[in-house]
CSV table of C-alpha atoms in Angstrom, one decimal:
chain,number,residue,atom,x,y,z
A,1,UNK,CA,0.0,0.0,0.0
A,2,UNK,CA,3.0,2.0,1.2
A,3,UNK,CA,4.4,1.8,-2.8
A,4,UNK,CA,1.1,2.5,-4.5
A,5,UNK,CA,0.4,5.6,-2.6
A,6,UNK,CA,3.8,7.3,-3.4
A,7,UNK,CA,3.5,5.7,-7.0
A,8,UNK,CA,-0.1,7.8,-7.2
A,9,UNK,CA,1.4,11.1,-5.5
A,10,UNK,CA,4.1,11.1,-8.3
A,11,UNK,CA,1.8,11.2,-11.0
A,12,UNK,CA,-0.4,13.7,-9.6
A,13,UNK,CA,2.4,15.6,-9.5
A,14,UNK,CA,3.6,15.1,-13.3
A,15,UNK,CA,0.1,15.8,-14.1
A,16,UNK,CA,-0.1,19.2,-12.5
A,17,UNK,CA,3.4,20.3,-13.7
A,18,UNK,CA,2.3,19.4,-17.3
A,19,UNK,CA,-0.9,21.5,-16.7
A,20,UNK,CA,1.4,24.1,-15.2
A,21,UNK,CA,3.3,24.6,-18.3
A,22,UNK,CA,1.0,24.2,-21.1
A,23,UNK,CA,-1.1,27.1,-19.0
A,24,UNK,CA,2.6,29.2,-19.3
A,25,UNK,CA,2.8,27.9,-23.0
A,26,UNK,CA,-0.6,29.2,-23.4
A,27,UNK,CA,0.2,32.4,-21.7
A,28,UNK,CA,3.1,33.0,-24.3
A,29,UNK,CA,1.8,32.5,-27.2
A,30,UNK,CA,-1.5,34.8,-26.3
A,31,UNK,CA,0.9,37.2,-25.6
A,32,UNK,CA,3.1,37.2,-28.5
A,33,UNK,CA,-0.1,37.2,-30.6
A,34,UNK,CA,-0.9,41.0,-28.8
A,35,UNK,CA,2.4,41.8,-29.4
A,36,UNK,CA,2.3,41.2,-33.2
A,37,UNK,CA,-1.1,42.5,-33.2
A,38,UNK,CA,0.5,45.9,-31.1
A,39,UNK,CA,3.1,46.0,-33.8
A,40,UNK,CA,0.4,45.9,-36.7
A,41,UNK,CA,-1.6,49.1,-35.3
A,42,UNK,CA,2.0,51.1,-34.6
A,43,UNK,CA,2.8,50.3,-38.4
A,44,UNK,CA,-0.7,51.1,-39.8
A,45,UNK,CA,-0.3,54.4,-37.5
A,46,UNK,CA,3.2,55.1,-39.1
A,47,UNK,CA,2.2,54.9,-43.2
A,48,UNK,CA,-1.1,56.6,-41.9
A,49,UNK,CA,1.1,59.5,-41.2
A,50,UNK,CA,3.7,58.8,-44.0
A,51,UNK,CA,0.6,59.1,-46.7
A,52,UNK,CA,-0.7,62.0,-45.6
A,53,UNK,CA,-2.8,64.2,-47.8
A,54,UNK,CA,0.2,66.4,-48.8
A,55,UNK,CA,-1.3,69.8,-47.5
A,56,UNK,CA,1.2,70.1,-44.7
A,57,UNK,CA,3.6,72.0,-47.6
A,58,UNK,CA,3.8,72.9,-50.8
A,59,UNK,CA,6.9,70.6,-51.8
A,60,UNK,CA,6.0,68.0,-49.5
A,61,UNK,CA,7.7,64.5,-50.5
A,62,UNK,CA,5.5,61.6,-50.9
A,63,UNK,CA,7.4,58.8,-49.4
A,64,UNK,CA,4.5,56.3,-50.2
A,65,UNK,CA,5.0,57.2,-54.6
A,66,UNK,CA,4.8,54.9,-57.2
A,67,UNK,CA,8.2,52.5,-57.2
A,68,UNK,CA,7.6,52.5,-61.3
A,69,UNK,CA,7.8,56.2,-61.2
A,70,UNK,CA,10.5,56.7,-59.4
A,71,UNK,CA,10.3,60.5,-60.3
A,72,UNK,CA,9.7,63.6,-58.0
A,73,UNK,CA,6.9,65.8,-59.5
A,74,UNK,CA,5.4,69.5,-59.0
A,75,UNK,CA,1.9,70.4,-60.4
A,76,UNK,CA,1.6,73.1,-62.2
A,77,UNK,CA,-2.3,75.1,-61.6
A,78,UNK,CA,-3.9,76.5,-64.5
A,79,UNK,CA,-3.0,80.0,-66.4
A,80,UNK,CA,-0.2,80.6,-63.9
A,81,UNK,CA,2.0,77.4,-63.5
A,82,UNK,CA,2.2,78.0,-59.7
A,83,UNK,CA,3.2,75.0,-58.2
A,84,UNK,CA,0.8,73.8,-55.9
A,85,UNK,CA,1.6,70.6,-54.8
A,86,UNK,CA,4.2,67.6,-55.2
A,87,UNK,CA,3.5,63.5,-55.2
A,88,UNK,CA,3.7,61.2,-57.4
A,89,UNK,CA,2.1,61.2,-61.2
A,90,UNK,CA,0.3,57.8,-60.8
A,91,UNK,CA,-2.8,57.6,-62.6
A,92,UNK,CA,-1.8,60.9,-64.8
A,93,UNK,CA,-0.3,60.3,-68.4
A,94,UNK,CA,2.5,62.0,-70.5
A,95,UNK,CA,1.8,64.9,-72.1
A,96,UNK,CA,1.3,64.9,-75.8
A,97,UNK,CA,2.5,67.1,-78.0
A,98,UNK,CA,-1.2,67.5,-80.5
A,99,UNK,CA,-2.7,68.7,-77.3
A,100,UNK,CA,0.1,71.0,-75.8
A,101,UNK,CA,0.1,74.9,-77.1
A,102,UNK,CA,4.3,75.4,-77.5
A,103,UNK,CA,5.7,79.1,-78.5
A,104,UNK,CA,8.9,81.0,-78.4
A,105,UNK,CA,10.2,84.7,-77.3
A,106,UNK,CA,13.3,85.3,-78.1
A,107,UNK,CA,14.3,87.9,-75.4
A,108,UNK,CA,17.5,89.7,-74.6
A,109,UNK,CA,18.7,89.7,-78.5
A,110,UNK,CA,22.0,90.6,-79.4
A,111,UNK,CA,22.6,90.7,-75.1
A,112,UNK,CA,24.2,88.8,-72.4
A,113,UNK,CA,21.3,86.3,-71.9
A,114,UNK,CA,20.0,86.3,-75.2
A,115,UNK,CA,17.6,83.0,-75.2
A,116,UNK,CA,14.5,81.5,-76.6
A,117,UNK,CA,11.7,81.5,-74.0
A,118,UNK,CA,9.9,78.1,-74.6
A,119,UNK,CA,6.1,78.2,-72.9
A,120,UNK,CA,4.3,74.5,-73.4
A,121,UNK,CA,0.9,74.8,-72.3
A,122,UNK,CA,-1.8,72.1,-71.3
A,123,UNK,CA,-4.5,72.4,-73.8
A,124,UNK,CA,-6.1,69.2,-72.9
A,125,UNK,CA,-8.8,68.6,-70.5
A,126,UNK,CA,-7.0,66.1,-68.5
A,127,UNK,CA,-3.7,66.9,-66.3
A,128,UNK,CA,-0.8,65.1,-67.5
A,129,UNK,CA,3.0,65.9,-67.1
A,130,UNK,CA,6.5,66.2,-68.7
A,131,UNK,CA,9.7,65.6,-67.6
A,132,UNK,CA,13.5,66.1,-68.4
A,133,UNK,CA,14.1,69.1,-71.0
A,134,UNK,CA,12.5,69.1,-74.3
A,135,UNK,CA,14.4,68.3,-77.4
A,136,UNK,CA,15.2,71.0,-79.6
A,137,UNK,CA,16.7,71.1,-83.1
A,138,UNK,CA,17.1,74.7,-84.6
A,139,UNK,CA,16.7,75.5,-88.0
A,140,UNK,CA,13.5,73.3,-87.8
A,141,UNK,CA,15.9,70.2,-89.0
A,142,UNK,CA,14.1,67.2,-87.5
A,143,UNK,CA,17.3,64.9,-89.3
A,144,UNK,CA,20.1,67.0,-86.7
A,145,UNK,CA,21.0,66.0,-83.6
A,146,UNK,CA,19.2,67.4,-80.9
A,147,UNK,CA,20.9,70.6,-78.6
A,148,UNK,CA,22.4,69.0,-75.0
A,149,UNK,CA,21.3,70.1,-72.0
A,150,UNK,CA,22.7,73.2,-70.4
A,151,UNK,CA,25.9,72.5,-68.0
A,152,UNK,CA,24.7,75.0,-65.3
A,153,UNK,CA,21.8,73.8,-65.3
A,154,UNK,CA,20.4,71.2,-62.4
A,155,UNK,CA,20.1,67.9,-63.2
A,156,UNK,CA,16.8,67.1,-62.0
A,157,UNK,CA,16.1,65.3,-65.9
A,158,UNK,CA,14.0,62.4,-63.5
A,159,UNK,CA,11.2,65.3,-62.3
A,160,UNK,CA,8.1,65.2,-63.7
A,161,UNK,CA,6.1,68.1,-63.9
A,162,UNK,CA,1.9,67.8,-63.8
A,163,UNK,CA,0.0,70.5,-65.4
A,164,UNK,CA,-3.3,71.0,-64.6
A,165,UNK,CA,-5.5,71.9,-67.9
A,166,UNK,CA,-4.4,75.8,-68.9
A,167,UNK,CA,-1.3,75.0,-66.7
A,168,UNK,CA,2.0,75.9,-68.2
A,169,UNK,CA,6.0,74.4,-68.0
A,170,UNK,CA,8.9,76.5,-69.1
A,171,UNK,CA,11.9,75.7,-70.8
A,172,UNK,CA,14.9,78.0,-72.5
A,173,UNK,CA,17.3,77.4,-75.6
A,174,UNK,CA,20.6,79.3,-74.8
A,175,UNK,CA,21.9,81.0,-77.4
A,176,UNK,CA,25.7,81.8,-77.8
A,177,UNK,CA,27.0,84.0,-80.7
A,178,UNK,CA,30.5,84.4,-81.3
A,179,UNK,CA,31.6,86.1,-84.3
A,180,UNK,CA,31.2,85.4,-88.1
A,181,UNK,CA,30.5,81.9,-88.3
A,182,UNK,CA,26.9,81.7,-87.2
A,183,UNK,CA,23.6,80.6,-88.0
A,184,UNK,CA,20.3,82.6,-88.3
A,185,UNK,CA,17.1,81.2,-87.9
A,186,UNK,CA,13.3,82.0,-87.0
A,187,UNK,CA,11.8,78.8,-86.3
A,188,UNK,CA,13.2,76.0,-84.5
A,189,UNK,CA,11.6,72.0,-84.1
A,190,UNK,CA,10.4,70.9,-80.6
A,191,UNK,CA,9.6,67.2,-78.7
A,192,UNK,CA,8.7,66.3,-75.8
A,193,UNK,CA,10.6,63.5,-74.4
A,194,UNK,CA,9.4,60.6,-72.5
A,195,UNK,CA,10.4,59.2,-69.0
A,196,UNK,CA,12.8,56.5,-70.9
A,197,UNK,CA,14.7,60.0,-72.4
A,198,UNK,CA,13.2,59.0,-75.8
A,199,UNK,CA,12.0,61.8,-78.1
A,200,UNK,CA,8.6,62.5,-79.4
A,201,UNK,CA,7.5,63.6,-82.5
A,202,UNK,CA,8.7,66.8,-83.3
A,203,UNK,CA,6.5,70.3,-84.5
A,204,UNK,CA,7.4,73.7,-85.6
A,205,UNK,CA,7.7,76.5,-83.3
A,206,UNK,CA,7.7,80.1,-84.7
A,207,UNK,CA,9.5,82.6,-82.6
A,208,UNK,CA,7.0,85.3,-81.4
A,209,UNK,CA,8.1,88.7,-80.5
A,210,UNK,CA,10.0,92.0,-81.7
A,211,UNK,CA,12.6,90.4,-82.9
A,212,UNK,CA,11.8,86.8,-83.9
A,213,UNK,CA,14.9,86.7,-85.4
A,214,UNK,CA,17.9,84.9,-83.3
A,215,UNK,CA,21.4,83.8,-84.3
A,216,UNK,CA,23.6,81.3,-82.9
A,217,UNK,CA,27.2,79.5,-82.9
A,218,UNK,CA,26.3,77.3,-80.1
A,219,UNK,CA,23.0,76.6,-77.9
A,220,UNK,CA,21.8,74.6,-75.1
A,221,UNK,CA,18.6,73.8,-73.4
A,222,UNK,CA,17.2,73.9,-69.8
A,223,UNK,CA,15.0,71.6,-68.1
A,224,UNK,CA,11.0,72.2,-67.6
A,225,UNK,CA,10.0,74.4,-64.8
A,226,UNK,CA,7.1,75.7,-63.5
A,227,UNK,CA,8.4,79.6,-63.4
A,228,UNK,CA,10.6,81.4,-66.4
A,229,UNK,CA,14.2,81.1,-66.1
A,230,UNK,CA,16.0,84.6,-66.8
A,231,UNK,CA,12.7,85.9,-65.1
A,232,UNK,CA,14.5,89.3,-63.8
C-alpha cells in the first residue's frame, strides 16, 4: 500500500506540472499574438502619417509614390503654372505634343542672356506631365542632332512636372553668338521626351516677339520648370 500511494502522489504531481506549463505555453503565445497584433496598429499608425494628404507643404515628398515612377513631381495650376503641390504622377499620363500649345520669345537679342523663351501649355482637359528638358533642333531640321542640355543647369532630368488643364512648364534654348560663323534662324523644331529620355515627335515652333529673329554659334537647353528662367 505504502508503494502504491507514493507511485499515485508522483503522477499527480507530473500531471499538474504538465498543466502548469501548457497554461505558461498558453500564456506565451496569447501574448506574443498581442504583441504582433500591437506592432500591426503602430505600423498602420506610421504609413497613416507617412501618406498623408500632402497639405502640410507645398513641396511636400510623398514617401508612399509609385516604385515604377520613381520621379519627383510639381503640379503646375492653371494659367499661372504655380506650383501647388508635389507626389507622385500615378494615374496621370505623358503629355502629348497635339494637345500642348508650344511658343517661343526670343528675349534679350544681341545681349548677355540672349535665349529663346519656350512656354508649353496644357490644352487638354486632362492633367498630364513632362519631364527632363525638351528636345530642340534649330533650323526646324528634325534629321540634326538634338541641342544638349545646359551644364549650369540642375540635373533634376527624373522630375516630372503635372500641369493641370491651362497649366503651363517652361523651358529655355541658350543662345551663344560668337563672331562670323553663325547661324540665323526663325523657327526652330520641338519634342517632348518621354520618361525613358526618348524623343517625341517633333512640330514647328515660330518665334514670337519684336525680334523673332535669333542667331547662334552654339546653344543649349534647360529643363522644364514651373516659373521662367531669366525671369528678372
Amino acid at each position: 500500500m505504502r508503494t502504491s500511494r507514493i507511485r499515485t502522489a508522483t503522477l499527480a504531481a507530473v500531471t499538474a506540472a504538465l498543466a502548469l506549463g501548457l497554461t505558461a505555453c498558453g500564456g506565451a503565445d496569447g501574448g506574443s499574438k498581442a504583441a504582433g497584433a500591437d506592432n500591426a496598429a503602430g505600423s498602420a499608425q506610421s504609413r497613416s502619417a507617412s501618406n498623408g494628404d500632402g497639405k502640410g507643404g507645398a513641396e511636400q515628398a510623398n514617401s508612399a509614390g509609385d516604385a515604377k515612377e520613381g520621379a519627383r513631381s510639381t503640379t503646375a495650376s492653371g494659367g499661372k503654372g504655380k506650383v501647388t503641390s508635389q507626389g507622385t504622377t500615378a494615374g496621370t499620363q505623358q503629355c502629348r505634343g497635339d494637345e500642348m500649345l508650344l511658343t517661343a520669345v526670343h528675349r534679350f537679342a544681341g545681349q548677355q542672356g540672349d535665349h529663346l523663351l519656350v512656354t508649353a501649355s496644357n490644352e487638354g482637359t486632362k492633367p498630364c506631365w513632362v519631364t527632363s528638358y525638351p528636345a530642340v533642333k534649330l533650323r526646324g531640321d528634325v534629321d540634326g542632332a538634338a541641342l544638349p542640355h545646359a551644364k549650369k543647369d540642375n540635373p533634376g532630368g527624373d522630375k516630372h512636372i503635372t500641369l493641370q488643364p491651362g497649366g503651363r512648364a517652361y523651358s529655355a534654348v541658350n543662345l551663344f553668338d560668337y563672331g562670323s560663323k553663325n547661324h540665323t534662324a526663325q523657327s526652330f523644331a520641338l519634342a517632348l521626351r518621354g520618361a525613358d529620355g526618348h524623343d517625341g515627335p517633333f512640330y514647328s515652333v515660330d518665334i514670337k516677339g519684336d525680334k523673332p529673329q535669333f542667331s547662334w554659334n552654339e546653344a543649349d537647353v534647360l529643363n522644364w520648370n514651373t516659373k521662367k528662367p531669366y525671369d528678372f
